XYZ file of C-alpha atoms in Angstrom:
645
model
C 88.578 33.987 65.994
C 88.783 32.211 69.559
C 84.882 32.788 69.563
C 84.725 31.224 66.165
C 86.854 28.199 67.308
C 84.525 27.885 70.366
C 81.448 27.691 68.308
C 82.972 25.262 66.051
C 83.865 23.138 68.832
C 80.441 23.129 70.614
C 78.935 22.675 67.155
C 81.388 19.474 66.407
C 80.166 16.222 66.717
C 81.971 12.763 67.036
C 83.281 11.564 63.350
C 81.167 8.549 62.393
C 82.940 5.098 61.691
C 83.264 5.862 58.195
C 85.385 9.003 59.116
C 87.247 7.130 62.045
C 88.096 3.537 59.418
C 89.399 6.776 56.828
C 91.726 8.583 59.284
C 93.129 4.938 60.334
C 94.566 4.783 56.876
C 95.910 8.460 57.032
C 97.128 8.833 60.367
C 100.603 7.147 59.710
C 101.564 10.200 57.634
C 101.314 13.174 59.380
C 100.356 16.135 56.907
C 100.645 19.970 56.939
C 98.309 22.199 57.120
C 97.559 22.771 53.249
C 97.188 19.441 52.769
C 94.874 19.045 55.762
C 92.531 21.612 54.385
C 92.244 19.685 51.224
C 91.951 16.629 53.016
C 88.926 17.574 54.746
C 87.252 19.469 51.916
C 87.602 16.230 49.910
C 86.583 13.927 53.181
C 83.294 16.265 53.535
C 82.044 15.651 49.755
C 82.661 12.191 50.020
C 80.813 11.618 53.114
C 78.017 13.807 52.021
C 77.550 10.913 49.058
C 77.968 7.838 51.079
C 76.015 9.327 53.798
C 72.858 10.171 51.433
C 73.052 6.522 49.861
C 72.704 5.330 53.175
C 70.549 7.283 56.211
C 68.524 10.208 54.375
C 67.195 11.741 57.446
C 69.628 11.261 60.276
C 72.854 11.586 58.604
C 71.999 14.533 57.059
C 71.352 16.476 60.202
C 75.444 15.331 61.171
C 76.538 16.019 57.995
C 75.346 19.753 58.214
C 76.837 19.833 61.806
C 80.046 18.115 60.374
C 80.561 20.525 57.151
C 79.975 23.762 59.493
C 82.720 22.670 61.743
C 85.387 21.727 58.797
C 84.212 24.932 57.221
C 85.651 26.393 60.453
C 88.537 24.490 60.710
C 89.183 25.836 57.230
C 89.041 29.207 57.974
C 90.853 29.142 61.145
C 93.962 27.378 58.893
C 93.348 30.130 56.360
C 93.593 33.265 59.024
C 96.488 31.485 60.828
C 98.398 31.215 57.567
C 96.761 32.965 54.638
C 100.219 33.405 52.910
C 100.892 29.484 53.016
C 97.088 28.632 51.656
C 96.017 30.926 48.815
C 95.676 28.283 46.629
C 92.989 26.329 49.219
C 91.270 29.689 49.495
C 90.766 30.340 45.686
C 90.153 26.793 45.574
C 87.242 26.570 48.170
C 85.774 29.838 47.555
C 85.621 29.170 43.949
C 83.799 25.428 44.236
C 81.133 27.379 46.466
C 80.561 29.821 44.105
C 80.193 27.358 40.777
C 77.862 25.370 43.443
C 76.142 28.085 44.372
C 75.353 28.831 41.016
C 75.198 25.510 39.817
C 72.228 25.107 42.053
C 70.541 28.331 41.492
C 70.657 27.706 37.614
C 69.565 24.051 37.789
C 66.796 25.287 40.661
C 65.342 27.745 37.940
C 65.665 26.047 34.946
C 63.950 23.093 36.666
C 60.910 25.056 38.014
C 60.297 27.034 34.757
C 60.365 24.022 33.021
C 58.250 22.352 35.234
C 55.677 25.192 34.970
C 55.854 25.019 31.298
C 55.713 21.299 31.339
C 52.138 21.321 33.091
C 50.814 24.793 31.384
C 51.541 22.777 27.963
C 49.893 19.539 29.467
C 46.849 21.327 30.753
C 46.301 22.999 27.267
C 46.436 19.709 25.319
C 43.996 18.145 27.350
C 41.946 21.069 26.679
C 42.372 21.018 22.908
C 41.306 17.361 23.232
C 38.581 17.143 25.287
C 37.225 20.377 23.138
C 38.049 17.982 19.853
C 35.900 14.918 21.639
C 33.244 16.903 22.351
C 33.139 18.510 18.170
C 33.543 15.038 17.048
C 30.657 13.767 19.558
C 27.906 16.913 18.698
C 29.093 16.161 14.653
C 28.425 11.881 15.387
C 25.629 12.545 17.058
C 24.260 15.057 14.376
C 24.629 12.831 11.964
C 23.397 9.816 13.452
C 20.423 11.790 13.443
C 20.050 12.884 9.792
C 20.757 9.053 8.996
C 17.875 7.879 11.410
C 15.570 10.034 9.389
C 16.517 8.084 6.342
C 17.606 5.102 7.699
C 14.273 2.380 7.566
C 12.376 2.241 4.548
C 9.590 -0.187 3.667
C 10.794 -3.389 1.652
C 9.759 -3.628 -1.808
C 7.574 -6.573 -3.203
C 10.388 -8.116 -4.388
C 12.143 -8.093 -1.268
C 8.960 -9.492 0.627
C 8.474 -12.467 -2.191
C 12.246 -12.970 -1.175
C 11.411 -13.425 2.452
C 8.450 -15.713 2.092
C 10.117 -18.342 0.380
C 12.832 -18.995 3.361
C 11.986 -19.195 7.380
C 10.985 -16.093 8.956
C 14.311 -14.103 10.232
C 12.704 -12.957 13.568
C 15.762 -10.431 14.620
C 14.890 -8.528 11.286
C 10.820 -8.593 11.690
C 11.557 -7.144 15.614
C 13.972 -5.005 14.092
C 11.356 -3.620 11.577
C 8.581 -3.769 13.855
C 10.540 -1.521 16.081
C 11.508 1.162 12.943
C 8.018 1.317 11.863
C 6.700 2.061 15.676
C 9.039 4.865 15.435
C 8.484 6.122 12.501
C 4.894 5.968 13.008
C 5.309 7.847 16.498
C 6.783 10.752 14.179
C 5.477 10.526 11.156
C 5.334 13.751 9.820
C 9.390 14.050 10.075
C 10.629 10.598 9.725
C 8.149 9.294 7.113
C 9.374 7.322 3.919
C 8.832 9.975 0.695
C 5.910 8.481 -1.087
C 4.790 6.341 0.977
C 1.275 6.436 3.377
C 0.515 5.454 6.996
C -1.454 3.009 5.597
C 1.472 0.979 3.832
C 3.611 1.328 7.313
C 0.480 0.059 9.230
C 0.066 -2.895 6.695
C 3.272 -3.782 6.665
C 3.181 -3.860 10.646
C 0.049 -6.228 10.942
C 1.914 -8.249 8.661
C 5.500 -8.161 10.407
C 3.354 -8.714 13.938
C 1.277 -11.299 12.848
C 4.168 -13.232 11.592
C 6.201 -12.323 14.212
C 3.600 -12.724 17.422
C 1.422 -15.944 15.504
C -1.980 -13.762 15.350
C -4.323 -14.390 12.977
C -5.072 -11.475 10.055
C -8.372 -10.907 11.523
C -7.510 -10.649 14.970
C -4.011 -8.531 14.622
C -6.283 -6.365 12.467
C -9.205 -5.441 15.346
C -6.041 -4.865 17.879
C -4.218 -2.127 15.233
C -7.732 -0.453 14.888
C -8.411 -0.536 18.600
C -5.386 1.001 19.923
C -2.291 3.524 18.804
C 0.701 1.636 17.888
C 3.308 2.412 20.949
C 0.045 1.044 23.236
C -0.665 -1.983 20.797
C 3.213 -3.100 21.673
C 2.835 -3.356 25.073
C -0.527 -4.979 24.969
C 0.852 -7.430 22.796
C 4.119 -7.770 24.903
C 1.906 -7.913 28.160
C -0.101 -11.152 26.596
C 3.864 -12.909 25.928
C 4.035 -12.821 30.079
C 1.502 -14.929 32.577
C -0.462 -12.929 35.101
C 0.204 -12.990 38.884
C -1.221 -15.875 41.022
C -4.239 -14.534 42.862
C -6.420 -16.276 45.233
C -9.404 -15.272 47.221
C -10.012 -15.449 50.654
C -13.421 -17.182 51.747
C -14.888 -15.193 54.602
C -17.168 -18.104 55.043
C -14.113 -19.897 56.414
C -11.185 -17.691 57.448
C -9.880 -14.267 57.495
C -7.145 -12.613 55.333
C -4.991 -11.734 58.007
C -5.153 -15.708 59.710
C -4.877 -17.222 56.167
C -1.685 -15.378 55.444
C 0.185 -16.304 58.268
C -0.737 -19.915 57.680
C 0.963 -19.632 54.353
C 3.681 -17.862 54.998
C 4.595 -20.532 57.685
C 4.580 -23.141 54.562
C 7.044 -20.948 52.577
C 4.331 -19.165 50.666
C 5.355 -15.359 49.281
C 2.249 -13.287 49.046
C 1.101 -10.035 49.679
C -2.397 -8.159 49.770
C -3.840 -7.866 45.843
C -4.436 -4.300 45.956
C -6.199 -1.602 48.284
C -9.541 -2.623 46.089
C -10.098 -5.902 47.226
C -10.339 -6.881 51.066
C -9.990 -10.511 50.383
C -7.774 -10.382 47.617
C -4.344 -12.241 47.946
C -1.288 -12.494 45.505
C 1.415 -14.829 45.458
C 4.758 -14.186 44.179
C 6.380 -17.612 44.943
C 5.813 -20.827 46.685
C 7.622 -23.808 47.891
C 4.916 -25.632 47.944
C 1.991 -26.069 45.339
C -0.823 -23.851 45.627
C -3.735 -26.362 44.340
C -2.904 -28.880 46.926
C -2.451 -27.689 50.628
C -4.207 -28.503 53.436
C -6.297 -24.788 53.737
C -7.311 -24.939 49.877
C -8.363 -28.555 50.509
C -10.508 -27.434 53.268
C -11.686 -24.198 51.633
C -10.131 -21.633 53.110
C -9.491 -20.156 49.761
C -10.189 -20.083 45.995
C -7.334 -19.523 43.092
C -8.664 -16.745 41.597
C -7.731 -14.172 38.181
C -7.915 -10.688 40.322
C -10.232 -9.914 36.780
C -13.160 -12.127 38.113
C -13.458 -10.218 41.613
C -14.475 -7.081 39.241
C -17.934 -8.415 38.574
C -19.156 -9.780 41.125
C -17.468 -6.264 43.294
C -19.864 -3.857 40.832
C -22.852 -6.825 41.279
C -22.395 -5.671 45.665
C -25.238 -8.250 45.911
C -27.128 -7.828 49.314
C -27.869 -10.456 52.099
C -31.198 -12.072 51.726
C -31.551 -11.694 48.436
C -32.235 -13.917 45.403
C -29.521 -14.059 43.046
C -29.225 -15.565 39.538
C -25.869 -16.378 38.226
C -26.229 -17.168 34.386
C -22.966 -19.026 33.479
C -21.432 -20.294 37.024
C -18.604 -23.129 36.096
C -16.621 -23.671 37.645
C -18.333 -21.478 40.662
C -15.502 -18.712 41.705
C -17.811 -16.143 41.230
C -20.639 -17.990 42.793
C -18.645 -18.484 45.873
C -17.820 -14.481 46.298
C -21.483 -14.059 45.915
C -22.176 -16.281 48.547
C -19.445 -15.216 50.997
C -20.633 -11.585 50.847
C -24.312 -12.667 50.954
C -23.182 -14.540 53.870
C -24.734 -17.631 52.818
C -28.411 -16.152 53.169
C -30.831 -15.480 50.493
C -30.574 -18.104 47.498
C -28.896 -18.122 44.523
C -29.127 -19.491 41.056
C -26.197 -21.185 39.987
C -27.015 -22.045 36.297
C -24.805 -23.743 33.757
C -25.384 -24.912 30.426
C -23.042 -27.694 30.073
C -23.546 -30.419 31.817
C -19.907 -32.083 32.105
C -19.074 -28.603 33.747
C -21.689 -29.263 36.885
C -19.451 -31.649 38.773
C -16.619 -28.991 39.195
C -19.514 -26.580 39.985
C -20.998 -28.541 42.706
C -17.428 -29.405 44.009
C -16.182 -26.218 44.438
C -19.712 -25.299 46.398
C -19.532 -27.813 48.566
C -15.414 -26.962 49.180
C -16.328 -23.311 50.203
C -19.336 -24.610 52.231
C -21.685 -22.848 50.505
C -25.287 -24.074 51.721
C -27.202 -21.239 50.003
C -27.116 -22.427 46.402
C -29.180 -24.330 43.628
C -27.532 -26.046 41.022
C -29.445 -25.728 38.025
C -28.571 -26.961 33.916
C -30.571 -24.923 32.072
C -30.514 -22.945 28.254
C -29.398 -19.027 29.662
C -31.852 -17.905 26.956
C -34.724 -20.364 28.523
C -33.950 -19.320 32.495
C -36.904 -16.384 32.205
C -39.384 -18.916 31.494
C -38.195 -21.349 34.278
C -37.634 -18.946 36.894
C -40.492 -16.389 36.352
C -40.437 -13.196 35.041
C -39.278 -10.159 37.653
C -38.665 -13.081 40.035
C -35.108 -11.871 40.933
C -33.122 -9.031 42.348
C -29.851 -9.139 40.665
C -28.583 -11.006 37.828
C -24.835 -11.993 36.968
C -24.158 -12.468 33.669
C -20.720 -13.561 32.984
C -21.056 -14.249 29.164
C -19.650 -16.852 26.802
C -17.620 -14.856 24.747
C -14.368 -15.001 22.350
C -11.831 -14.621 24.955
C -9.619 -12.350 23.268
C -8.854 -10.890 26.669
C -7.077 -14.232 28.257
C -4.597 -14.804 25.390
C -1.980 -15.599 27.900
C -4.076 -18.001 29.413
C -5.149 -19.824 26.006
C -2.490 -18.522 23.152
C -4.833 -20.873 20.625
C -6.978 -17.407 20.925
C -4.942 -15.776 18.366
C -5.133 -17.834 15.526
C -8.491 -19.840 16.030
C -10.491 -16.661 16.171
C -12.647 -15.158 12.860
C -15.291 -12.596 12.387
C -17.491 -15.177 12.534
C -16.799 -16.364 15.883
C -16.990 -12.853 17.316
C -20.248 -12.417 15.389
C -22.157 -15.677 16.775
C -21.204 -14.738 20.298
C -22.400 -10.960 20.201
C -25.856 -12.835 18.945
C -25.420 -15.216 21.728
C -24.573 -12.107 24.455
C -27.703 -9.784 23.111
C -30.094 -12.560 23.671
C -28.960 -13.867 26.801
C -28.707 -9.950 28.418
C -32.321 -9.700 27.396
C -33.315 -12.665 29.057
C -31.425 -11.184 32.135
C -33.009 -7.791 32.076
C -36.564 -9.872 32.092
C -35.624 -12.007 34.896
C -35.038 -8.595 37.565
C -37.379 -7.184 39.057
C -37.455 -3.485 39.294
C -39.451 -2.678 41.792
C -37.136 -4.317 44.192
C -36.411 -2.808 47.347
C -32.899 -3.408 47.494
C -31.838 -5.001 43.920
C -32.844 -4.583 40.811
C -29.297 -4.772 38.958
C -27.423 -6.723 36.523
C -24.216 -7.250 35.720
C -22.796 -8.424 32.397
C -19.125 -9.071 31.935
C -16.727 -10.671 29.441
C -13.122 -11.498 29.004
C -13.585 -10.237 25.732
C -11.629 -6.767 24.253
C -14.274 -6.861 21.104
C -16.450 -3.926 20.791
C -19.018 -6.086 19.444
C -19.327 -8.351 22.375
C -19.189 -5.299 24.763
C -20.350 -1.817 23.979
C -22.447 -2.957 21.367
C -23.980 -5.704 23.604
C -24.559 -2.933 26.230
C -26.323 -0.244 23.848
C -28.786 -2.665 22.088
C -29.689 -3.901 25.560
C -30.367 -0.308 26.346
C -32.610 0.380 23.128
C -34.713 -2.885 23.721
C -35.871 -2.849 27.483
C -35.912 0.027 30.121
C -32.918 0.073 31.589
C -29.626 2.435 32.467
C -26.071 2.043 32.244
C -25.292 3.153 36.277
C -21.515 3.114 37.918
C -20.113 0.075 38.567
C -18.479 1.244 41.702
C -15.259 0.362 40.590
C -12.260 3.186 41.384
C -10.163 2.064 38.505
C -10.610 0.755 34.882
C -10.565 2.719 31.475
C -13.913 3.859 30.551
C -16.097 2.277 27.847
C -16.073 3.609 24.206
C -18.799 5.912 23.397
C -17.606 5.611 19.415
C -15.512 3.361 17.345
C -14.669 3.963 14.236
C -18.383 4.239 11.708
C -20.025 3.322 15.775
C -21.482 5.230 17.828
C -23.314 4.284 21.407
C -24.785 5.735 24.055
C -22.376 8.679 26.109
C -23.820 6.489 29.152
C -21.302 3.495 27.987
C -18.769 5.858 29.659
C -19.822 4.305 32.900
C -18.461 1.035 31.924
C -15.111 0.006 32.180
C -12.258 -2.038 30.523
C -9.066 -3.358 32.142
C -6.539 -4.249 30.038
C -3.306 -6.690 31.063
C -0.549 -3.522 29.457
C -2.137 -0.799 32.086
C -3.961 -3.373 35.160
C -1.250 -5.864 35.297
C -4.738 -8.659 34.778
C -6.659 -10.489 32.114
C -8.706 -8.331 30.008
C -12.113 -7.865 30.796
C -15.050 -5.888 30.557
C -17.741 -4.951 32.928
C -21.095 -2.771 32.847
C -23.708 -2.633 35.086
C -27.337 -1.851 34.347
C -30.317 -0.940 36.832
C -33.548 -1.818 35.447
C -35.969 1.062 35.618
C -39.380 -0.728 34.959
C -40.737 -3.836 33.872
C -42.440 -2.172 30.817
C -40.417 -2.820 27.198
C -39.425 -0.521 25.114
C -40.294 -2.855 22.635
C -42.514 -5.919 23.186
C -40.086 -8.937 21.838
C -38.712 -11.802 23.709
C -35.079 -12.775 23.946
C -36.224 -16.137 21.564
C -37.172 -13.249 18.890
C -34.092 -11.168 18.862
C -32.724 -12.858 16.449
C -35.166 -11.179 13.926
C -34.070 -7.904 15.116
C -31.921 -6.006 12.515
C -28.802 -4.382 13.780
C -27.248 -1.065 12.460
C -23.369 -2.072 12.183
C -21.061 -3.980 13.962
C -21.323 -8.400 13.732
C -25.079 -9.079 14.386
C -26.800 -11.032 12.712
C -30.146 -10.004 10.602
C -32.982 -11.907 8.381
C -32.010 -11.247 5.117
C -34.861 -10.879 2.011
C -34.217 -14.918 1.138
C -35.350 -16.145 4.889
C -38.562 -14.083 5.443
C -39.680 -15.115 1.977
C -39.684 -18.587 2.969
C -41.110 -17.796 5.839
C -43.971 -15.837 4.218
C -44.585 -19.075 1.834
C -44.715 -21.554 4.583
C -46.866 -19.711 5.856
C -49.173 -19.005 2.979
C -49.072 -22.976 2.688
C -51.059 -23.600 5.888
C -53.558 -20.677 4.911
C -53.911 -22.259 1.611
C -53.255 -20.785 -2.009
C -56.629 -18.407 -2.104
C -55.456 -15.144 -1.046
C -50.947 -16.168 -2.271
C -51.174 -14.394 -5.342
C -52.302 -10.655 -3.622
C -50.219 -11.432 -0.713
C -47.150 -11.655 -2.483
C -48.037 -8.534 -4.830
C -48.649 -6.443 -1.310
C -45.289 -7.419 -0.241
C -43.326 -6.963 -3.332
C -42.797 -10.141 -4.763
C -43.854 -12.014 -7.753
C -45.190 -15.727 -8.096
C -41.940 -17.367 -8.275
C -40.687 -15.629 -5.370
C -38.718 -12.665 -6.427
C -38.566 -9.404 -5.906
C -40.360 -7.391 -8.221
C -39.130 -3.943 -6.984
C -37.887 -2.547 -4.039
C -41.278 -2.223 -1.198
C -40.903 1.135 0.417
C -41.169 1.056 4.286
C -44.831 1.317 4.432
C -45.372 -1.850 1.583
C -42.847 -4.243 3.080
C -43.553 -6.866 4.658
C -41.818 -6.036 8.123
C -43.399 -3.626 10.935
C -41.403 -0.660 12.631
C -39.853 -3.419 14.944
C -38.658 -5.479 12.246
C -41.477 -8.211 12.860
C -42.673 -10.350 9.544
C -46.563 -9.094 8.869
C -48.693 -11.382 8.615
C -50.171 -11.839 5.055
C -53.917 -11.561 5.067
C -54.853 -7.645 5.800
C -58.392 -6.285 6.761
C -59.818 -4.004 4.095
C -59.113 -1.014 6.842
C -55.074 -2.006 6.585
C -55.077 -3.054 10.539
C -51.783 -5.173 10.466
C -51.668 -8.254 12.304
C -48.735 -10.062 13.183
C -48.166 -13.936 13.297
C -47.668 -15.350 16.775
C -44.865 -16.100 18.775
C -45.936 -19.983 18.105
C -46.570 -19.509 14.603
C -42.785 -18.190 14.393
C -40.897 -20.814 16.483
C -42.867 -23.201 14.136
C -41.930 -21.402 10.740
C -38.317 -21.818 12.766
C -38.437 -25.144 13.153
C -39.228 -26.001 9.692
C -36.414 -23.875 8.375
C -33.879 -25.663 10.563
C -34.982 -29.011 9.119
C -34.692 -28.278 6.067
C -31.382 -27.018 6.006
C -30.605 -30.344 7.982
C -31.948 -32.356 5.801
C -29.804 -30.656 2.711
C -26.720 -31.447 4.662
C -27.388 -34.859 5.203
C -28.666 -34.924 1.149
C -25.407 -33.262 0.936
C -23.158 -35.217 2.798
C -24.825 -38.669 1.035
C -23.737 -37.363 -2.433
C -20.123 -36.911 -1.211
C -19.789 -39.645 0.241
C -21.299 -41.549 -2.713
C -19.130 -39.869 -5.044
């Protein structure tokens, strides 16, 4: 006991001023001992409470010092007088036990409900995610069954419906988009009873509408390439092409000329690992057209499309040069710069109110190896000579279906006939090209033809009558990139050579579209001895050229039985299958009509030994010449009675 009151007392601390303001009050009645021990059993709860309100940390650490030493104090009263106390004994030892188990109850009842609490939590976010995902897999399965039945074609009605108010252009993109898709898949998602070819007319209809192309022209695109491709060409013609310009290595270098504009708050960077001169220009604070190097001719604005031909021309220093169609003289000044101003070069142009931005641009780029000509491309063999040449550009009038973004006018001004007079136009000037080389040059010998043109008409077809009428070959163009030419389209079919063309198109090149071919001339010789003035007579296989028809070379034949006089008319006509009045009397076989293998008009009068002679090339220009004023004159017959009426 005396070691248990010695403990007690090292373990006591000082009361704290709560205690010592409490025993102020009580210290004027002195109590006994059983009273004390309730006293301080009472004092030691309620300073536990206060103390826990107030200091959580520090106070607790006394209060566990305090209640061991009253605990003492207790059970030194109860050994010194356990007879007087039995009540405070019962009393204590049964509030420790209920709190004892008080605790140890709550304790486990808390933590096993706890336990339960989370288990039960845990499972129902279980159950729910595993419901989400059910419901997402069944949404998701039958979104897809819907999309399979979701876009049909609208009915007649429906279109007559649509016609008669302003076009809704969120449903035509809408549609356009559903029929793209469907026609991606069509095997699964196609409309029962219906056939590609009503979902591909009703898309030239919802594009043309939609985009503002032309029948005709939305038409050639849908034939030339498969849908998902034909919507990002068309997309890639809604968007301009990046600003290019070309260094003139007459002048300046790349490297100098980008610095310079840089310092004026130009952003550019190099075109592309093809071109060593090539520059493009993202944006600019100042304009392009009108600083101080383009003034002085440092360099030229540029479509990165028109490096392409003059790149696959590679024309050689010293050499002479003929470029057929040179306004406004970008290519003309590439061909210069990488001749290095030597040699000479033919700078031809047809209009004349195109010359002065030809000659200014020359003398801007100080080009001093050029002649400035205003000649008929067709004409140019005559004036220059024969073989005279090494190389030949030939950057051909054409439709420019390729530059849509350029000139949006393109899509709606265009018709089959358009396309067809410039093929005619492109076959006659490539012949007179192909005349003007000379292939026994040394170190030329090439021509280039190129168009911003996507017809097949104006390109392959161009290309493989060029190769069937003179001696020539479709060679590399020396170009790394580029789709290669068609070899067949559709009922057409060229030469497998064409595959050594190539096309660039603005969806896949990120440029105008253009085509380029390049031909080496392999003799002087032709395959067929007509001029480029004649090859209009020529009869094409398919595709838009243009061919006599029965009506003209009877004319013909009669204007020139005139000047021969009426003798020999009547046998004539009977040789060549037609009657006195001029019609046909029956279909001539090949060997009684009056055309030879190469579609030339025979003359009339025969030798008794059947040698056929042919009319000459004056003869025919005349027989021309006459036709065209007749037909003038009926116009202007024509236009008298209208305007009399």
């Amino acid at each position: 006991m005396a070691a248990n009151k010695n403990k007690g007392a090292k373990l006591r601390n000082p009361p704290t001023k709560q205690k010592q303001r409490s025993d102020l009050f009580t210290e004027k009645k002195r109590p006994n001992k059983k009273e004390e021990a309730f006293d301080d059993v009472y004092d030691n709860h309620s300073e536990e409470e206060e103390e826990e309100e107030e200091e959580i940390e520090a106070e607790d650490l006394l209060d566990g010092d305090e209640q061991v030493s009253d605990f003492d104090d207790a059970s030194e009263i109860s050994d010194e007088d356990d007879d007087d106390v039995p009540l405070a004994d019962d009393f204590l030892q049964g509030d420790d036990d209920d709190e004892d188990g008080d605790s140890r109850s709550t304790s486990g009842s808390d933590s096993d409900s706890d336990e339960t609490d989370i288990e039960g939590k845990s499972r129902a976010i279980d159950e729910q995610r595993a419901r989400e995902e059910e419901d997402a897999q069944a949404e998701m399965q039958l979104n897809i069954k819907e999309e399979s039945d979701e876009f049909r074609l609208p009915t007649k009605e429906e279109l007559e419906a649509e016609q008669q108010h302003p076009p809704d252009l969120a449903n035509l993109q809408m549609r356009i988009k559903e029929i793209v898709r469907v026609l991606s898949n069509f095997k699964d998602l196609r409309q029962e009873g219906t056939t590609r070819k009503d979902y591909i007319e009703q898309l030239k209809m919802d594009l043309a509408s939609y985009y503002g192309y032309n029948e005709f022209l939305i038409g050639v695109l849908v034939d030339m390439f498969p849908v998902v491709e034909l919507m990002e060409l068309i997309e890639a013609f809604e968007k301009p092409r990046p600003t290019c310009i070309r260094t003139n290595t007459l002048r300046a270098r790349r490297r100098d000329l980008a610095d310079v504009l840089s310092k004026r708050g130009v952003e550019l960077d190099q075109l592309s690992k093809w071109s060593k001169v090539g520059l493009v220009v993202y944006n600019s604070h100042v304009p392009i057209g009108a600083t101080p190097e383009y003034l002085a001719g440092f360099y030229y604005i540029q479509g990165a499309s028109s490096f392409l031909p003059v790149m696959a021309l590679a024309p050689q220093e010293k050499e002479r040069v003929v470029d057929m169609a040179a306004a406004p003289g970008g290519k003309t000044t590439y061909v210069a710069a990488l001749m290095k101003n030597s040699g000479i070069i033919y700078a031809n142009e047809i209009r004349e109110a195109r010359l002065k931005s030809l000659t200014a641009n020359l003398h801007r780029m100080g080009v001093t190896n050029t002649i400035v000509c205003n000649y008929d491309g067709r004409e140019l063999p005559k004036v220059l000579g024969q073989n005279s040449v090494d190389r030949v550009l030939l950057d051909a009038p054409c439709s420019g279906t390729g530059v849509i973004t350029k000139d949006p006018s393109v899509k709606t001004s265009k018709s089959l006939d358009d396309i067809q007079k410039c093929a005619h136009l492109q076959k006659q000037l490539i012949l007179a090209a192909i005349d003007m080389v000379d292939a026994n040059s040394k170190s030329g010998g090439y021509i280039v033809y190129s168009t911003c043109s996507m017809m097949v008409p104006e390109n392959e077809a161009v290309i493989d009558y060029a190769l069937k009428k003179r001696d020539v070959k479709v060679v590399p163009c020396g170009l790394d990139f580029g789709c290669p030419g068609y070899i067949r389209f559709r009922e057409n079919r060229f030469h497998t050579s064409l595959e050594n063309t190539r096309r660039f198109y603005p969806h896949v090149h990120n440029m105008d579209g253009f085509f380029v071919a390049k031909l080496k001339k392999m003799s002087n010789a032709k395959k067929n001895p007509i001029s480029s003035e004649d090859a209009e007579t020529v009869e094409q296989t398919q595709g838009p050229e243009e061919t006599w028809s029965d009506k003209d070379n009877i004319k013909e034949l009669e204007q020139h039985l005139k000047k021969q006089g009426t003798k020999g008319k009547k046998k004539s006509l009977k040789k060549n299958g037609l009657s006195e009045n001029g019609k046909l009397e029956s279909i001539p076989t090949s060997k009684k009509r009056g055309r030879t293998e190469n579609w030339k008009v025979e003359s009339p009068s025969t030798s008794k030994n059947k040698k056929r002679k042919f009319p000459s090339k004056e003869e025919i220009s005349k027989a021309r010449e006459e036709k065209r004023k007749a037909m003038r004159e009926n116009k202007k017959r024509g236009r008298k009675q209208k305007a009399g009426e």
